[in-house]
Short mmCIF file of C-alpha atoms in Angstrom, two decimals:
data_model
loop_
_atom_site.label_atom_id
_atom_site.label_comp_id
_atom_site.label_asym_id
_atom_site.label_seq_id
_atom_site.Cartn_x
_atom_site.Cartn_y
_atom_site.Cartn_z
CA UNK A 1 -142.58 108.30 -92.58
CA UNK A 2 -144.08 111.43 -90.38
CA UNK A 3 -144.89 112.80 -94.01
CA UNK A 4 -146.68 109.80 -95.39
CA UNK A 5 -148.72 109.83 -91.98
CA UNK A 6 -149.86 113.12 -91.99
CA UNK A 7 -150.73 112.70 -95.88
CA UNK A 8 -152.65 109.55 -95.30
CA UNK A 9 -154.67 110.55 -92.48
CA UNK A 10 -155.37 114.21 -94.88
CA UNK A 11 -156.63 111.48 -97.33
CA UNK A 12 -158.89 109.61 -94.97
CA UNK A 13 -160.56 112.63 -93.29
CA UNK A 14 -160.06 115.47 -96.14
CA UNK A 15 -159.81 117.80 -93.01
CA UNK A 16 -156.43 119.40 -91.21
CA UNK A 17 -158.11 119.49 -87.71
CA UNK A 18 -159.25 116.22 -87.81
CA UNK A 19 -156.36 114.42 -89.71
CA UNK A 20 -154.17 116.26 -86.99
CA UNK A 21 -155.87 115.39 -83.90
CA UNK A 22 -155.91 111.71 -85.16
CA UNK A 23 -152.29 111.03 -85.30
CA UNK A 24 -151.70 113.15 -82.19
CA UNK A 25 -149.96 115.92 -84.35
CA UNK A 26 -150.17 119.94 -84.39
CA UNK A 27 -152.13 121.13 -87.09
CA UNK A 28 -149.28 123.27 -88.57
CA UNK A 29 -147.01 120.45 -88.21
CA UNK A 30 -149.88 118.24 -90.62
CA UNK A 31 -149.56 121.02 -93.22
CA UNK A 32 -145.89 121.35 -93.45
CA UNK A 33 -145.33 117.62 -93.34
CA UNK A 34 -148.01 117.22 -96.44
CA UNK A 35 -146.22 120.32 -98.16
CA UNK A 36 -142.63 118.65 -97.52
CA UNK A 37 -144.07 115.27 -98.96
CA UNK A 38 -145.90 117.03 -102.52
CA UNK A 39 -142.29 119.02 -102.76
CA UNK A 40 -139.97 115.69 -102.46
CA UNK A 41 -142.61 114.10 -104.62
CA UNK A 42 -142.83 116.83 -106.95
CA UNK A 43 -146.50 116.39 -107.67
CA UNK A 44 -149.97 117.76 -105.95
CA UNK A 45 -151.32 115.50 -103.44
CA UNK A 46 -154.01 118.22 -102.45
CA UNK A 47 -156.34 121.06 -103.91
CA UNK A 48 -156.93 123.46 -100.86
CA UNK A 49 -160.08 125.39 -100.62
CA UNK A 50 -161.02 127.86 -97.57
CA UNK A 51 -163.78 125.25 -96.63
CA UNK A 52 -162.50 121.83 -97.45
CA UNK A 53 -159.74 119.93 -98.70
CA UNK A 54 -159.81 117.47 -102.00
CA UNK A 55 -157.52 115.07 -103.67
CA UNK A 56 -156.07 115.67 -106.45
CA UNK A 57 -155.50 112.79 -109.03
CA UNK A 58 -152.42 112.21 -108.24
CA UNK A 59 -153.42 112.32 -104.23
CA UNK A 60 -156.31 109.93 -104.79
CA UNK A 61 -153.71 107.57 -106.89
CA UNK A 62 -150.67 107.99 -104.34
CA UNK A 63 -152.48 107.99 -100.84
CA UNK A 64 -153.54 104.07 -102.16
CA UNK A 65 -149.59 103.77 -102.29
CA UNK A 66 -148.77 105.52 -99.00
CA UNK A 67 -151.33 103.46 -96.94
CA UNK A 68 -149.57 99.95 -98.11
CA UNK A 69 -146.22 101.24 -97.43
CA UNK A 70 -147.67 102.30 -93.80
CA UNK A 71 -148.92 99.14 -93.66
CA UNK A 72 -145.37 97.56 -94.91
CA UNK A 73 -143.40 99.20 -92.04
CA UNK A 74 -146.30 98.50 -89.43
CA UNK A 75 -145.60 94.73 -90.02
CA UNK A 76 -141.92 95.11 -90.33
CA UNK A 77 -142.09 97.12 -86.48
CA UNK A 78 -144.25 94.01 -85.55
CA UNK A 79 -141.24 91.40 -86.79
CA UNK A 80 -138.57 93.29 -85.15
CA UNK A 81 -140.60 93.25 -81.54
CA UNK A 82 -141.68 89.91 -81.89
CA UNK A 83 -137.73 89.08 -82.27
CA UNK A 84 -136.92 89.96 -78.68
CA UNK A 85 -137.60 87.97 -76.02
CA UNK A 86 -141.46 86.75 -75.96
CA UNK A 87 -143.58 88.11 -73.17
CA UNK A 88 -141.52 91.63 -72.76
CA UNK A 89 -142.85 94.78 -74.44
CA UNK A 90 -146.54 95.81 -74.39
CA UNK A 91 -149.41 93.56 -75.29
CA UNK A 92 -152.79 95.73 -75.91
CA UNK A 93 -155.38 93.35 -74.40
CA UNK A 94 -159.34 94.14 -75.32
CA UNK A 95 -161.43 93.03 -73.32
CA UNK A 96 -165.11 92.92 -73.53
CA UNK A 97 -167.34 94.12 -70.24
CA UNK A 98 -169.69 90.76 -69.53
CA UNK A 99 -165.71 89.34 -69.29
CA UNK A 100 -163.42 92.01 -67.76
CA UNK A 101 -164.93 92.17 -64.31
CA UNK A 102 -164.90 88.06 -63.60
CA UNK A 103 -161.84 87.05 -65.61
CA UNK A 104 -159.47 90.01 -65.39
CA UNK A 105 -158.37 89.24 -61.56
CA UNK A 106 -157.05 85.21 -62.72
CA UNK A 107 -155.87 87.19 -65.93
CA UNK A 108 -153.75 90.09 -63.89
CA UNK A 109 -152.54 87.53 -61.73
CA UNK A 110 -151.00 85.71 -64.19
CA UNK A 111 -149.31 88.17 -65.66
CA UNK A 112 -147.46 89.31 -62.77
CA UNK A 113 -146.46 86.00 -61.62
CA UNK A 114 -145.34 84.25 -64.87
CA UNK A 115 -144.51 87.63 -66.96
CA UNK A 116 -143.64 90.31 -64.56
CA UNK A 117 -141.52 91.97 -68.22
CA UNK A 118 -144.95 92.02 -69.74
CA UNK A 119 -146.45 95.30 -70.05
CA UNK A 120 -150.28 94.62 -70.14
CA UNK A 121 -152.23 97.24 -71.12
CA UNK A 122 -156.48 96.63 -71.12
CA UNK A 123 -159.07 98.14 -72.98
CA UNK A 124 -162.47 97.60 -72.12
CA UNK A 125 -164.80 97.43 -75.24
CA UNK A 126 -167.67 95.99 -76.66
CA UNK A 127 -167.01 93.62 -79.39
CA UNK A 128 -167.42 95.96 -82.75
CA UNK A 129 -164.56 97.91 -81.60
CA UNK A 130 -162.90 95.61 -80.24
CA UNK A 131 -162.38 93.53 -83.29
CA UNK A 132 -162.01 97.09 -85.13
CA UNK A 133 -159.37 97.81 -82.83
CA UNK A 134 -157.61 94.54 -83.35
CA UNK A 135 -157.73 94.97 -87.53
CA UNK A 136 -156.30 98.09 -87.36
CA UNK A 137 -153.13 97.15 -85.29
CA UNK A 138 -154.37 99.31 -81.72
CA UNK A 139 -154.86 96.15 -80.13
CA UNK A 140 -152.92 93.40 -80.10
CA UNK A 141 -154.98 90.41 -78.40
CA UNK A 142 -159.24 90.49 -77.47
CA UNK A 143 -160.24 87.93 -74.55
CA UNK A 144 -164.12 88.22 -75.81
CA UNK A 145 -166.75 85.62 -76.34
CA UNK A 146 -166.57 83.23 -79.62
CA UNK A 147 -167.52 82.38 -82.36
CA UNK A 148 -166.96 85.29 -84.14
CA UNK A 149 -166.98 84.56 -87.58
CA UNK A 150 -164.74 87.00 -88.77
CA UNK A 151 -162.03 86.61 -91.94
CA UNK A 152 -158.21 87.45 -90.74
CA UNK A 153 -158.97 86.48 -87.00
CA UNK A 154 -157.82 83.59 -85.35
CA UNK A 155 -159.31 82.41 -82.92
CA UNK A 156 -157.76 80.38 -79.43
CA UNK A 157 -160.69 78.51 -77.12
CA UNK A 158 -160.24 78.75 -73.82
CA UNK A 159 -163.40 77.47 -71.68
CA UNK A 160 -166.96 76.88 -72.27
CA UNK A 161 -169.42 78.55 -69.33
CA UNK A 162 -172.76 77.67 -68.84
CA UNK A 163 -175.80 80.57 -68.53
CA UNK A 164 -177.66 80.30 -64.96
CA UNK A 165 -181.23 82.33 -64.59
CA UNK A 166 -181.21 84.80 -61.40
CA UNK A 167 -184.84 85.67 -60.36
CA UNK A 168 -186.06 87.88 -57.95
CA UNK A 169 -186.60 86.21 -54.56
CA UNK A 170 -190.04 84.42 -54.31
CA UNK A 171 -190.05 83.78 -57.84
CA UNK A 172 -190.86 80.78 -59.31
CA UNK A 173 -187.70 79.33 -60.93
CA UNK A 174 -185.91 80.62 -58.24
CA UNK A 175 -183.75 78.07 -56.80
CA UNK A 176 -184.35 75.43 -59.10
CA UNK A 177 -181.50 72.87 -60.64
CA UNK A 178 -183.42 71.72 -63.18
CA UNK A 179 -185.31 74.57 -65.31
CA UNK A 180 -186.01 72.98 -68.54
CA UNK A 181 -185.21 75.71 -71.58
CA UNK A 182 -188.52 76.32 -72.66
CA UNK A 183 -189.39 78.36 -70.18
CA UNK A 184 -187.76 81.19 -70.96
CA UNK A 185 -190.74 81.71 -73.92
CA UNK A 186 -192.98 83.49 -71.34
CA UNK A 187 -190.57 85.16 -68.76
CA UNK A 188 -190.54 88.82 -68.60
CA UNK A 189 -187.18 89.07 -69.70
CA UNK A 190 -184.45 92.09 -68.75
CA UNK A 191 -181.02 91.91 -71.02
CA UNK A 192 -178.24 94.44 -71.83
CA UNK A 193 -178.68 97.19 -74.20
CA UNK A 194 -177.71 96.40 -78.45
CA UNK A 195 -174.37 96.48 -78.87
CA UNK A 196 -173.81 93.40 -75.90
CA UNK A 197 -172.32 90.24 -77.51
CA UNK A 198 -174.33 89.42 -74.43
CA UNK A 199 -177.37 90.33 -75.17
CA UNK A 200 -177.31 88.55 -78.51
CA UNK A 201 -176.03 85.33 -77.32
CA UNK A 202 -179.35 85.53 -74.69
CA UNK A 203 -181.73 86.39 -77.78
CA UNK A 204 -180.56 82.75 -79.41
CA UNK A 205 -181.05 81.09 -76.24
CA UNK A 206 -184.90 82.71 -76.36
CA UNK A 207 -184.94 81.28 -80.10
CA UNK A 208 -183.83 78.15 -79.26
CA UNK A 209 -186.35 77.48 -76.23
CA UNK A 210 -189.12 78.59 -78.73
CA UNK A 211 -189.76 81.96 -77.55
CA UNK A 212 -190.98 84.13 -80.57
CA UNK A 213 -189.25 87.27 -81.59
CA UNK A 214 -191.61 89.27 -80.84
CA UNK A 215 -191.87 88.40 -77.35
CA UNK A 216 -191.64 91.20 -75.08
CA UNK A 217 -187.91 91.91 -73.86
CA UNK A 218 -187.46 95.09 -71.48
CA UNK A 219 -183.61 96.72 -72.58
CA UNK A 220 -182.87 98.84 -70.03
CA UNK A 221 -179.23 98.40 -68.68
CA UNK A 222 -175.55 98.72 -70.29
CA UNK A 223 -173.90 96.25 -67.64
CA UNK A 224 -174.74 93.69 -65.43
CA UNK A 225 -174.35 95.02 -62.23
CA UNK A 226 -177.42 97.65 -63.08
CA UNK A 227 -179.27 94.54 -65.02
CA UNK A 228 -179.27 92.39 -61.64
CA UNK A 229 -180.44 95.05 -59.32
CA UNK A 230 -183.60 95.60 -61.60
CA UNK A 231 -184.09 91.84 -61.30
CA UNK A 232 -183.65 92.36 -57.33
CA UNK A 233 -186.56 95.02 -57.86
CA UNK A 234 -189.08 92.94 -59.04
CA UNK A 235 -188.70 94.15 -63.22
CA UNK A 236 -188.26 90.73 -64.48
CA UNK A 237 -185.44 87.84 -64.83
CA UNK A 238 -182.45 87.62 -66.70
CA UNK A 239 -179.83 84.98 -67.22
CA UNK A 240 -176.10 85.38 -66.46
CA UNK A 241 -173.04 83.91 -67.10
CA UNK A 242 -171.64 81.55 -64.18
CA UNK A 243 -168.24 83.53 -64.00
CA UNK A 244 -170.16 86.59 -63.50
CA UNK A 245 -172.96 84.69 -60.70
CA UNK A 246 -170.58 85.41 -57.37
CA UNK A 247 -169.76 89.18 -58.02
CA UNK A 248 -172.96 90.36 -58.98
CA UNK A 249 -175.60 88.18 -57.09
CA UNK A 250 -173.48 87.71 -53.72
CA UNK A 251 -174.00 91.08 -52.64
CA UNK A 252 -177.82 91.04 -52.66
CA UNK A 253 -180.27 88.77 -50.65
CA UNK A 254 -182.77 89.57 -52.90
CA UNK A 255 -181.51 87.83 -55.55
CA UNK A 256 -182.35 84.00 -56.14
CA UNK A 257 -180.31 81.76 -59.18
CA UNK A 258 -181.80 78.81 -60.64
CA UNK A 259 -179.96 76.23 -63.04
CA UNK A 260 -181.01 74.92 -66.02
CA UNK A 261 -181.46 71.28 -66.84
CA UNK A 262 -178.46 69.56 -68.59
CA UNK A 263 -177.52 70.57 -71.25
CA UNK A 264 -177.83 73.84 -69.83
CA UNK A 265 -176.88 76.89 -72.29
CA UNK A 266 -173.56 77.84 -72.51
CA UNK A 267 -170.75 80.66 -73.96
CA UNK A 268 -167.57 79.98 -75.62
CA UNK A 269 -164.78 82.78 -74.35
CA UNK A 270 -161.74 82.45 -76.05
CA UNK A 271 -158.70 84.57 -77.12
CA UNK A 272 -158.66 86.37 -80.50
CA UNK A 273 -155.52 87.63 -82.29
CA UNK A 274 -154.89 88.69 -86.23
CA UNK A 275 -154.55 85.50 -88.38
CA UNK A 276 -150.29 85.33 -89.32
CA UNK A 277 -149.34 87.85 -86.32
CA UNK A 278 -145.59 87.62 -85.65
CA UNK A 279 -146.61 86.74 -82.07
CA UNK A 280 -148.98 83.80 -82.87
CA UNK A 281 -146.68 81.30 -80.92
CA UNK A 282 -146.78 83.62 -77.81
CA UNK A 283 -150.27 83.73 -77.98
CA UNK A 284 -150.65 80.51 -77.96
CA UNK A 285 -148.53 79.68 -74.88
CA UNK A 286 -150.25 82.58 -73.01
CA UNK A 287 -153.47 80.87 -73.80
CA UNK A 288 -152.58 77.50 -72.16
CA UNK A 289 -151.35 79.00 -69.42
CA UNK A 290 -154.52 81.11 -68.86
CA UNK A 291 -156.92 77.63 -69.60
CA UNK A 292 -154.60 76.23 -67.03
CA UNK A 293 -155.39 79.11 -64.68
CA UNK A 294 -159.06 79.27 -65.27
CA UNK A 295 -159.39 75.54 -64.08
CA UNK A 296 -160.39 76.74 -60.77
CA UNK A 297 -163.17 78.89 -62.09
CA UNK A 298 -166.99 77.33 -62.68
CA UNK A 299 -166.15 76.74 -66.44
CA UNK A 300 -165.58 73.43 -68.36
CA UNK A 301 -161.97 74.42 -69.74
CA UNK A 302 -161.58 73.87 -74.01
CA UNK A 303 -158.29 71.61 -74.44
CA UNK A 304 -156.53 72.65 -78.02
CA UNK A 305 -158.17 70.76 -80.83
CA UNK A 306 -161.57 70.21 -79.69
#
């Protein structure tokens, strides 16, 4: 197995130094491993050069096999884990960062109080990698914002949030309960830099009020914290979600929110997990026991089926 590793990661960066440092093994170790693997084979996997490495024909033809069998034993480890008791063992969580700060503490808490033999390990990632992540078996479970659309992923609702506008103080809208959606089409408005499921999710809530694309749109933050303290300084508005409203507007008087007239606009957040894992029925408990948990939170919790 150790040989078919180092052979396939040769074949996927046709470099020693790089295949090496990706599977966390010495660079001599990659070459003798690749060497043991052509001798037991008794064929050529690679043609070495002083500058690069190549395939050979019989490399390009047997690193197709060596990946599936990879993949073969990656799902068999999966099985054999998922045997044991459910909740013990490591779950890889990704998380996405409008999320992590406002959900992680009723997540965390959980944990330790209904799965103290669950080793929860969180990665905080935007949603690209985390849904790269999750396909290639480094995470095991992505608490991130839905839908996503995606083939192979299944997806498990867990609450619906609305979006609330924070202004600067003096503004307008500020303090309002009943800001009808179109006017966002004029508002100097500050969102979170590409990449932010966030950020998208915002731009359709423009569309949908009317405002046109090319409306002016100032992108200068990565996270909310910074995006809210430009509001606070007078750069424009922006809208947040209501989970995120306490920690990031409570800690500045400058800050005013307004609500939007029902129906206001809203986020799905849900859990995400590979379509057929082995630990689809754990999954599923641990997501009705987080929608149970959430209940408390400003969100209108997404019973199974609807």
């Amino acid at each position: 197995m150790a040989q078919l590793r180092a052979f396939v990661a040769v074949a996927e960066h046709l470099h020693f130094r790089d295949a090496a440092a990706a599977i966390g093994m010495s660079q001599p170790a990659l070459s003798g491993a690749v060497s043991a693997l052509e001798e037991a084979l008794g064929v050529q996997l690679l043609e070495r050069t002083t500058r690069k490495v190549l395939l050979s024909p019989a490399g390009e033809r047997l690193a197709v096999r060596a990946r599936a069998v990879l993949d073969a034993v990656g799902e068999l480890m999966e099985e054999a884990e998922a045997a044991q008791a459910p909740f013990t063992g490591v779950l890889r969580l990704g998380v996405i960062p409008t999320v992590a700060p406002y959900l992680l503490p009723t997540v965390l808490r959980l944990v330790h109080e209904r799965y103290p033999e669950l080793d929860l390990q969180v990665h905080e990632e935007q949603t690209s990698s985390l849904l790269e992540g999750l396909a290639a078996g480094r995470l095991d479970l992505l608490l991130l914002a839905v839908p996503l659309g995606v083939p192979g992923v299944t997806e498990l609702p867990l609450f619906d949030e609305d979006f609330v506008l924070v202004t600067p103080e003096g503004h307008w809208l500020g303090g309002r309960a009943d800001i009808p959606r179109d006017a966002l089409r004029e508002l100097r408005l500050l969102l979170l830099d590409e990449g932010h499921c966030l950020r998208d999710q915002a731009l359709d809530i423009c569309r949908e009020a009317g405002r046109e694309d090319g409306a002016a749109v100032t992108t200068t933050a990565a996270g909310l914290s910074t995006l809210v303290q430009l509001v606070a300084g007078g750069l424009g508005v922006t809208l947040l979600p209501r989970t995120a409203v306490p920690v990031e507007t409570g800690r500045n008087e400058r800050l005013v929110t307004g609500w939007f007239a029902d129906p206001a606009p809203s986020r799905r957040i849900a859990l995400a997990m590979r379509t057929g894992t082995a630990r689809q029925a754990e999954f599923g408990e641990l997501a009705g026991a987080l929608r149970e948990a959430m209940r408390a939170l400003p969100v209108r919790v997404v019973e199974p089926g609807t």
